[in-house]
Coordinates of C-alpha atoms in Angstrom, one line a residue:
M1 CA -12.8 28.7 28.3
R2 CA -10.6 30.5 30.7
S3 CA -11.7 32.2 33.9
I4 CA -10.6 35.5 35.2
S5 CA -8.5 35.3 38.4
S6 CA -10.7 35.5 41.5
D7 CA -8.9 38.6 42.8
R8 CA -10.0 40.7 39.9
R9 CA -13.3 42.6 39.9
F10 CA -14.5 44.6 37.0
S11 CA -17.5 46.9 36.7
I12 CA -18.6 48.9 33.6
D13 CA -20.1 51.4 36.0
D14 CA -16.6 52.2 37.4
L15 CA -15.5 53.5 34.1
G16 CA -17.9 56.4 34.0
V17 CA -18.6 56.2 30.3
P18 CA -21.8 56.8 28.3
Q19 CA -24.8 54.6 28.1
S20 CA -23.7 53.1 24.8
F21 CA -20.7 51.5 26.5
R22 CA -23.1 50.1 29.1
A23 CA -25.2 48.6 26.3
L24 CA -22.2 46.4 25.5
R25 CA -21.9 45.3 29.2
H26 CA -23.2 41.8 28.6
S27 CA -20.6 41.1 25.9
L28 CA -17.7 42.8 27.6
L29 CA -18.3 41.2 30.9
S30 CA -18.5 37.9 29.2
F31 CA -15.2 38.7 27.5
M32 CA -13.6 39.7 30.8
S33 CA -14.6 36.5 32.5
L34 CA -13.8 34.2 29.6
T35 CA -12.2 31.0 30.9
L36 CA -9.2 30.1 28.9
S37 CA -7.9 26.5 29.5
D38 CA -4.6 26.2 31.3
Y39 CA -4.3 29.9 31.6
T40 CA -5.9 32.7 33.6
M41 CA -6.2 36.2 32.1
T42 CA -4.9 38.7 34.5
E43 CA -5.0 42.5 34.5
G44 CA -2.3 43.9 32.3
S45 CA -2.1 40.9 30.0
T46 CA -0.8 41.5 26.5
I47 CA -3.3 41.1 23.7
I48 CA -2.7 41.3 20.0
V49 CA -5.6 43.2 18.5
G50 CA -6.3 42.9 14.8
L51 CA -6.9 46.5 13.8
S52 CA -8.1 47.0 10.2
G53 CA -9.5 50.4 10.7
G54 CA -13.1 49.3 10.1
A55 CA -15.9 50.1 12.6
D56 CA -15.7 46.6 14.3
S57 CA -12.0 46.6 14.9
V58 CA -11.9 50.2 16.1
C59 CA -14.7 49.4 18.6
L60 CA -12.8 46.4 19.9
M61 CA -9.6 48.3 20.2
D62 CA -11.2 51.0 22.2
L63 CA -13.0 48.6 24.6
L64 CA -9.8 46.7 25.3
Y65 CA -7.8 49.8 25.7
R66 CA -10.3 51.1 28.3
S67 CA -10.1 47.7 30.1
G68 CA -6.5 48.1 31.1
Y69 CA -4.9 45.5 28.9
E70 CA -1.5 45.9 27.3
I71 CA -2.4 46.3 23.6
I72 CA -0.3 45.4 20.5
A73 CA -2.3 46.8 17.6
A74 CA -1.6 44.8 14.4
H75 CA -2.5 46.1 11.0
V76 CA -2.1 44.1 7.8
N77 CA -1.9 45.7 4.3
F78 CA -2.8 43.0 1.8
H79 CA -2.5 45.4 -1.2
L80 CA -5.8 44.1 -2.7
R81 CA -7.7 47.3 -3.0
G82 CA -5.2 49.7 -4.5
S83 CA -5.1 53.1 -2.9
E84 CA -7.9 52.1 -0.5
S85 CA -5.5 49.6 1.2
D86 CA -2.9 52.3 1.7
R87 CA -5.6 54.7 2.9
D88 CA -6.5 52.2 5.6
E89 CA -2.9 51.9 6.8
I90 CA -2.5 55.7 7.0
F91 CA -5.8 55.9 8.9
V92 CA -4.7 53.3 11.5
R93 CA -1.4 55.0 12.0
R94 CA -3.1 58.3 12.7
L95 CA -5.8 56.7 14.9
C96 CA -3.1 55.1 17.1
R97 CA -1.0 58.3 17.2
D98 CA -4.0 60.5 18.1
R99 CA -6.2 58.3 20.4
Y100 CA -3.8 55.6 21.7
P101 CA -0.3 57.1 21.8
D102 CA 1.0 54.6 24.4
V103 CA -0.1 51.6 22.3
R104 CA 2.5 49.8 20.1
L105 CA 1.4 49.6 16.5
V106 CA 2.9 47.0 14.2
V107 CA 2.2 47.0 10.4
R108 CA 2.9 44.3 7.9
S109 CA 2.5 44.3 4.1
F110 CA 2.0 41.2 2.0
D111 CA 2.0 40.3 -1.7
T112 CA -1.3 38.5 -1.2
I113 CA -2.0 37.7 -4.9
G114 CA 1.5 36.4 -5.4
Y115 CA 1.3 34.2 -2.3
A116 CA -2.1 32.8 -3.4
R117 CA -0.7 31.9 -6.8
E118 CA 2.4 30.3 -5.3
Q119 CA 0.4 28.2 -2.8
G120 CA -2.6 27.4 -5.1
L121 CA -5.1 29.2 -2.8
S122 CA -8.0 31.6 -3.3
V123 CA -7.0 35.2 -2.6
E124 CA -9.4 35.2 0.4
M125 CA -7.9 32.1 1.9
A126 CA -4.3 33.4 1.2
A127 CA -5.1 36.6 3.1
R128 CA -6.5 34.6 6.0
V129 CA -3.4 32.4 6.2
L130 CA -1.0 35.3 6.0
R131 CA -2.9 37.3 8.6
Y132 CA -3.2 34.6 11.2
D133 CA 0.3 33.2 10.7
W134 CA 1.6 36.7 11.3
F135 CA -0.6 37.1 14.4
A136 CA 0.8 33.8 15.7
E137 CA 4.3 35.1 15.3
L138 CA 3.4 38.3 17.2
M139 CA 2.0 36.2 20.0
V140 CA 5.4 34.6 20.5
D141 CA 7.4 37.8 20.0
Y142 CA 5.3 39.8 22.6
E143 CA 4.4 36.8 24.9
A144 CA 0.7 37.7 24.4
A145 CA -2.2 35.9 26.0
A146 CA -4.5 36.1 23.1
I147 CA -5.2 37.4 19.6
A148 CA -8.4 39.5 19.7
V149 CA -10.4 39.9 16.4
A150 CA -13.6 41.9 15.9
H151 CA -16.1 39.3 14.6
H152 CA -19.6 40.3 15.8
A153 CA -23.1 38.8 15.9
G154 CA -23.8 39.6 12.2
D155 CA -20.6 37.8 11.2
Q156 CA -21.7 34.8 13.3
V157 CA -25.1 34.6 11.6
E158 CA -23.6 35.0 8.2
T159 CA -21.2 32.1 9.0
L160 CA -24.1 29.8 9.9
L161 CA -26.0 30.6 6.7
L162 CA -22.9 30.3 4.6
N163 CA -22.1 26.9 6.1
L164 CA -25.7 25.8 5.7
A165 CA -25.7 26.8 2.0
R166 CA -22.5 24.9 1.3
G167 CA -23.5 21.8 3.4
T168 CA -22.3 21.2 6.9
G169 CA -22.5 19.1 10.1
G170 CA -23.3 20.1 13.6
R171 CA -20.0 22.0 14.1
G172 CA -20.7 24.2 11.1
L173 CA -24.1 25.2 12.6
C174 CA -22.4 26.3 15.8
G175 CA -20.4 29.1 14.1
M176 CA -17.3 30.6 15.5
R177 CA -16.2 30.2 19.2
S178 CA -15.5 33.1 21.5
Y179 CA -12.1 31.5 22.1
D180 CA -10.2 29.0 20.0
E181 CA -7.8 27.1 22.1
R182 CA -5.8 25.8 19.1
T183 CA -5.0 29.3 17.8
S184 CA -5.6 31.5 20.8
V185 CA -8.0 33.6 18.7
W186 CA -10.4 35.6 20.8
R187 CA -13.7 37.0 19.6
P188 CA -15.2 39.0 22.5
L189 CA -17.9 40.8 20.4
L190 CA -19.7 37.8 19.0
S191 CA -23.0 38.7 20.8
V192 CA -22.8 42.4 19.8
T193 CA -24.7 43.6 16.8
R194 CA -23.3 45.9 14.1
D195 CA -25.8 48.6 15.1
E196 CA -24.6 48.6 18.7
I197 CA -21.0 48.9 17.4
L198 CA -21.9 51.9 15.2
H199 CA -23.8 53.6 18.0
Y200 CA -20.9 53.2 20.4
L201 CA -18.5 54.7 17.8
S202 CA -20.8 57.6 17.3
E203 CA -21.1 58.4 21.0
Q204 CA -17.4 58.1 21.5
K205 CA -16.7 60.2 18.4
L206 CA -14.4 57.4 17.1
P207 CA -13.7 57.6 13.3
H208 CA -13.4 54.5 11.1
V209 CA -13.0 53.6 7.4
E210 CA -15.3 51.5 5.2
D211 CA -14.2 48.7 3.0
S212 CA -15.8 49.2 -0.5
T213 CA -15.7 45.5 -1.2
N214 CA -18.3 45.0 1.6
E215 CA -20.9 46.2 -1.0
D216 CA -19.8 43.8 -3.8
P217 CA -22.7 41.5 -4.5
S218 CA -20.4 39.0 -6.3
I219 CA -19.0 38.1 -2.8
T220 CA -21.2 35.4 -1.3
R221 CA -21.0 36.7 2.2
N222 CA -22.2 40.1 1.0
L223 CA -25.1 38.5 -0.8
I224 CA -26.2 36.8 2.5
R225 CA -25.7 40.1 4.4
H226 CA -27.6 42.4 2.1
K227 CA -30.2 40.1 0.5
L228 CA -30.9 37.0 2.6
I229 CA -30.7 38.2 6.1
P230 CA -33.2 41.1 5.5
L231 CA -35.7 38.5 4.2
F232 CA -35.4 36.6 7.5
R233 CA -35.9 39.8 9.4
E234 CA -39.2 40.3 7.6
I235 CA -40.3 37.0 9.1
N236 CA -38.7 37.7 12.5
P237 CA -37.4 41.2 13.4
S238 CA -35.3 39.6 16.1
F239 CA -33.7 37.1 13.7
T240 CA -30.1 37.9 14.6
S241 CA -30.5 37.5 18.4
S242 CA -32.7 34.4 18.1
T243 CA -30.2 32.8 15.7
I244 CA -27.3 33.6 18.2
N245 CA -29.3 31.9 21.0
T246 CA -30.0 28.9 18.8
M247 CA -26.3 28.6 17.9
S248 CA -25.5 28.8 21.6
H249 CA -27.8 25.8 22.3
L250 CA -26.3 23.9 19.4
R251 CA -22.8 24.5 20.7
E252 CA -23.8 23.1 24.1
E253 CA -25.0 20.0 22.4
Q254 CA -21.9 19.8 20.3
D255 CA -19.7 20.1 23.3
Y256 CA -21.6 17.1 24.9
L257 CA -21.1 15.1 21.7
D258 CA -17.4 16.0 21.7
R259 CA -17.0 14.6 25.2
Q260 CA -18.7 11.4 24.2
V261 CA -16.5 11.0 21.1
A262 CA -13.4 11.7 23.1
Q263 CA -14.4 8.8 25.4
A264 CA -15.0 6.6 22.4
K265 CA -11.6 7.4 21.0
V266 CA -9.9 6.4 24.2
A267 CA -11.7 3.0 24.0
L268 CA -11.1 2.4 20.3
W269 CA -7.6 3.7 19.8
D270 CA -4.8 1.2 20.3
N271 CA -1.7 3.2 21.3
D272 CA 0.6 0.2 21.1
C273 CA -0.3 -0.5 17.5
G274 CA -1.1 3.0 16.4
C275 CA -4.5 1.9 15.0
L276 CA -8.2 2.6 15.3
C277 CA -10.5 -0.3 15.9
L278 CA -13.5 0.0 13.6
D279 CA -16.0 -2.0 15.6
G280 CA -17.4 1.0 17.5
D281 CA -20.4 3.3 16.9
P282 CA -20.4 4.6 13.3
F283 CA -21.2 8.2 14.4
A284 CA -18.2 8.2 16.8
L285 CA -16.0 6.6 14.3
Y286 CA -16.9 9.2 11.7
R287 CA -16.1 12.0 14.0
I288 CA -12.8 10.5 15.1
M289 CA -11.7 9.9 11.6
S290 CA -12.7 13.4 10.6
E291 CA -10.4 14.7 13.3
M292 CA -7.7 12.5 11.6
D293 CA -8.1 14.7 8.5
L294 CA -9.8 12.0 6.5
T295 CA -12.4 13.2 4.0
A296 CA -16.1 12.1 4.1
T297 CA -15.6 10.0 1.0
Q298 CA -12.5 8.2 2.5
I299 CA -14.4 7.6 5.8
D300 CA -17.4 6.1 3.8
D301 CA -14.9 3.8 2.0
I302 CA -13.2 2.8 5.2
L303 CA -16.5 1.9 6.9
S304 CA -17.9 0.1 3.8
P305 CA -17.9 -3.7 4.1
S306 CA -16.9 -4.0 0.5
T307 CA -13.6 -2.2 0.9
E308 CA -10.7 -4.7 0.8
G309 CA -8.1 -5.0 3.5
G310 CA -4.8 -3.4 2.7
A311 CA -6.5 -0.3 1.2
L312 CA -4.4 2.8 1.7
F313 CA -5.8 6.3 2.5
V314 CA -3.8 9.5 2.3
T315 CA -5.1 12.6 4.1
T316 CA -4.8 16.2 2.9
T317 CA -1.9 16.6 5.3
G318 CA 0.0 13.6 3.8
T319 CA -0.6 11.2 6.7
Q320 CA -1.1 7.6 5.5
Y321 CA -3.5 5.0 6.9
E322 CA -4.0 1.4 6.0
L323 CA -7.2 -0.6 6.5
F324 CA -6.4 -4.2 7.8
R325 CA -8.7 -6.6 9.6
K326 CA -11.2 -4.0 10.7
K327 CA -8.5 -1.7 12.1
L328 CA -7.1 1.5 10.6
Y329 CA -3.4 1.7 11.1
R330 CA -1.5 5.0 11.0
I331 CA 1.5 4.4 8.7
A332 CA 4.8 6.0 10.0
L333 CA 7.6 4.2 8.2
P334 CA 11.1 4.4 9.8
T335 CA 14.4 3.9 8.1
V336 CA 15.9 0.5 8.7
F337 CA 19.4 -0.9 8.1
A338 CA 21.0 -4.3 7.7
Q339 CA 23.3 -5.1 10.7
P340 CA 25.7 -8.0 11.5
A341 CA 23.8 -10.3 13.9
D342 CA 24.9 -10.5 17.5
T343 CA 23.6 -12.3 20.6
E344 CA 22.6 -8.9 22.1
M345 CA 22.0 -6.0 19.7
V346 CA 19.9 -2.9 19.0
W347 CA 18.5 -3.1 15.4
S348 CA 17.9 0.2 13.6
Q349 CA 17.3 2.1 16.8
L350 CA 13.9 0.3 17.0
L351 CA 14.4 -3.1 18.7
T352 CA 16.6 -4.6 21.3
I353 CA 17.1 -8.2 20.0
S354 CA 18.3 -11.0 22.3
L355 CA 19.1 -14.2 20.4
L356 CA 18.9 -17.2 22.8
Q357 CA 21.6 -19.0 20.8
S358 CA 24.6 -17.6 19.1
P359 CA 24.1 -16.7 15.4
C360 CA 26.0 -18.4 12.7
E361 CA 29.2 -16.7 11.4
G362 CA 28.3 -14.1 8.8
A363 CA 24.7 -13.9 9.8
C364 CA 23.0 -10.5 9.7
I365 CA 19.6 -9.0 10.5
R366 CA 17.8 -7.1 7.7
A367 CA 14.3 -6.1 6.6
A368 CA 12.0 -8.7 5.1
R369 CA 11.6 -8.9 1.3
P370 CA 8.5 -10.1 -0.7
T371 CA 10.6 -12.9 -2.2
D372 CA 11.7 -14.2 1.2
T373 CA 10.7 -17.7 2.4
F374 CA 11.7 -19.8 5.4
V375 CA 11.1 -23.1 7.1
L376 CA 8.6 -22.6 9.9
H377 CA 9.3 -24.6 13.1
G378 CA 7.3 -27.8 12.9
M379 CA 7.0 -27.9 9.1
S380 CA 8.0 -31.3 7.7
R381 CA 8.7 -30.0 4.2
G382 CA 8.5 -27.0 2.0
H383 CA 9.0 -23.3 2.7
K384 CA 6.6 -20.6 3.8
S385 CA 6.4 -17.0 2.4
V386 CA 7.7 -14.6 5.0
F387 CA 5.1 -12.0 3.9
Q388 CA 2.2 -14.5 4.2
F389 CA 3.4 -15.4 7.6
L390 CA 3.5 -11.8 8.7
K391 CA 0.0 -11.3 7.4
E392 CA -1.1 -14.2 9.5
C393 CA 0.6 -12.6 12.5
G394 CA -1.6 -9.5 12.0
I395 CA 1.0 -7.1 10.6
P396 CA -0.4 -4.8 7.9
S397 CA 1.1 -4.9 4.5
S398 CA 2.8 -1.4 4.8
Y399 CA 4.9 -2.7 7.7
R400 CA 5.8 -6.1 6.4
P401 CA 8.8 -4.8 4.4
L402 CA 10.2 -3.4 7.7
C403 CA 10.0 -6.6 9.7
P404 CA 13.5 -7.8 10.8
V405 CA 14.6 -11.3 9.7
L406 CA 17.8 -13.2 10.6
V407 CA 19.6 -14.4 7.5
D408 CA 22.7 -16.6 7.1
R409 CA 25.8 -15.7 5.0
S410 CA 23.9 -17.0 1.9
D411 CA 21.0 -14.6 2.6
R412 CA 18.6 -17.3 3.5
V413 CA 16.0 -16.5 6.2
Q414 CA 16.6 -18.4 9.4
L415 CA 14.2 -16.5 11.7
V416 CA 11.4 -14.0 11.3
L417 CA 11.7 -11.7 14.3
C418 CA 8.1 -10.9 15.2
R419 CA 5.4 -12.1 17.6
H420 CA 4.1 -15.5 16.4
R421 CA 2.9 -18.8 17.8
G422 CA 5.3 -21.5 19.0
T423 CA 8.6 -21.3 20.9
Q424 CA 10.6 -18.3 20.0
P425 CA 14.5 -18.6 20.1
F426 CA 14.7 -14.8 20.6
R427 CA 13.4 -11.9 22.7
L428 CA 12.4 -8.5 21.5
T429 CA 12.2 -5.3 23.5
P430 CA 11.0 -1.9 22.1
V431 CA 13.6 0.8 22.3
A432 CA 12.2 3.7 24.3
G433 CA 10.5 6.2 21.9
A434 CA 10.9 4.0 18.9
G435 CA 7.3 4.3 18.0
Y436 CA 4.6 2.2 16.4
L437 CA 6.7 -0.5 14.6
A438 CA 8.6 -1.6 17.7
H439 CA 5.5 -1.8 19.8
L440 CA 3.5 -3.7 17.1
L441 CA 6.2 -6.3 16.6
C442 CA 6.9 -6.7 20.3
R443 CA 3.4 -6.5 21.7
G444 CA 2.8 -9.5 23.9
V445 CA 6.3 -10.9 23.6

């Protein structure tokens, strides 16, 4: 949350507007004093307002306009409802021209169905991605402080019930936040009901358009709105307000859990090795790994005692993790090259290698191979597998093919350049910013 600067004072009474505006005072004042991390909203800040032309967005637009902010009204034409989509665009242009002539209006059209097909998304998800990606661009272009959208109390309750029906954890029961720090999306009307919004528009004589799809019973959210919520209101006429209060309490509890999990992550995450130690509390581990984009099934497999070491897990975003000795390693594989060996050298921009004795003529340093063997210091006979040795040194399998070895002109391994027991005829130093591999190999050297 962000807090308003201390030199700013705001009173609804100062605006001299009808009682309907005063009825929104609790929400608007909450909005005006919203604490946004690392940022203080000041009078005259630029705000991107999502203006669809519907009742909710028109209400939000008018409230923010009266509050003295610099408004960039943003309208998206998704071309999903035929002539109705074009009607909405025409309406928004006229509304801004007639009621807000000094507000900058920007309009963007998208081939939403084509984008959904190209990206393999549902039409609803495609519209959401296109909308918020464009809003994010506008924030940069206009150096805006936030993106304001008109979700209200009814939307909040619908979100809770929708998440509950699909299956959810604590976060899903908290609903939407008034401010999302990751996206800068602002929802100042979350405690305002639809009836309050319509009453305000009526008194202000503000026109709006209706989206015909809001009555389509095949859309799950509409089914919840028109069928399920009225049944709850028969049990409790104050169902919406009581649910909003419950969600507020759940959010406080969730915030507390988030702080506890953040502390656990600091204790369990090894920055040097880029790995998560799995000997912590299962609840904290589950939450931490969820934030790493691992699915519930993957997390269950990782925490299962029957899952073998060396198992690989790929997240939905493409990040790879390897389970090895009760640690989950993040796999970030650099490109490595063979280089002629020298007494002092930097190998593959990862490691500074200092050989304590001059290398043989024609020697080079390359990455280890599965077929490599070498004579370990102290062995009276035979050879040891380099990969087996690296395993014993605690290096996960994904990184063993990247470990540097010193080979002679006949390509026979003379030294395995990693941390291990015994006297080491070399020194390793991580190159600044080289990342996980260098730190893993050099840790403790």
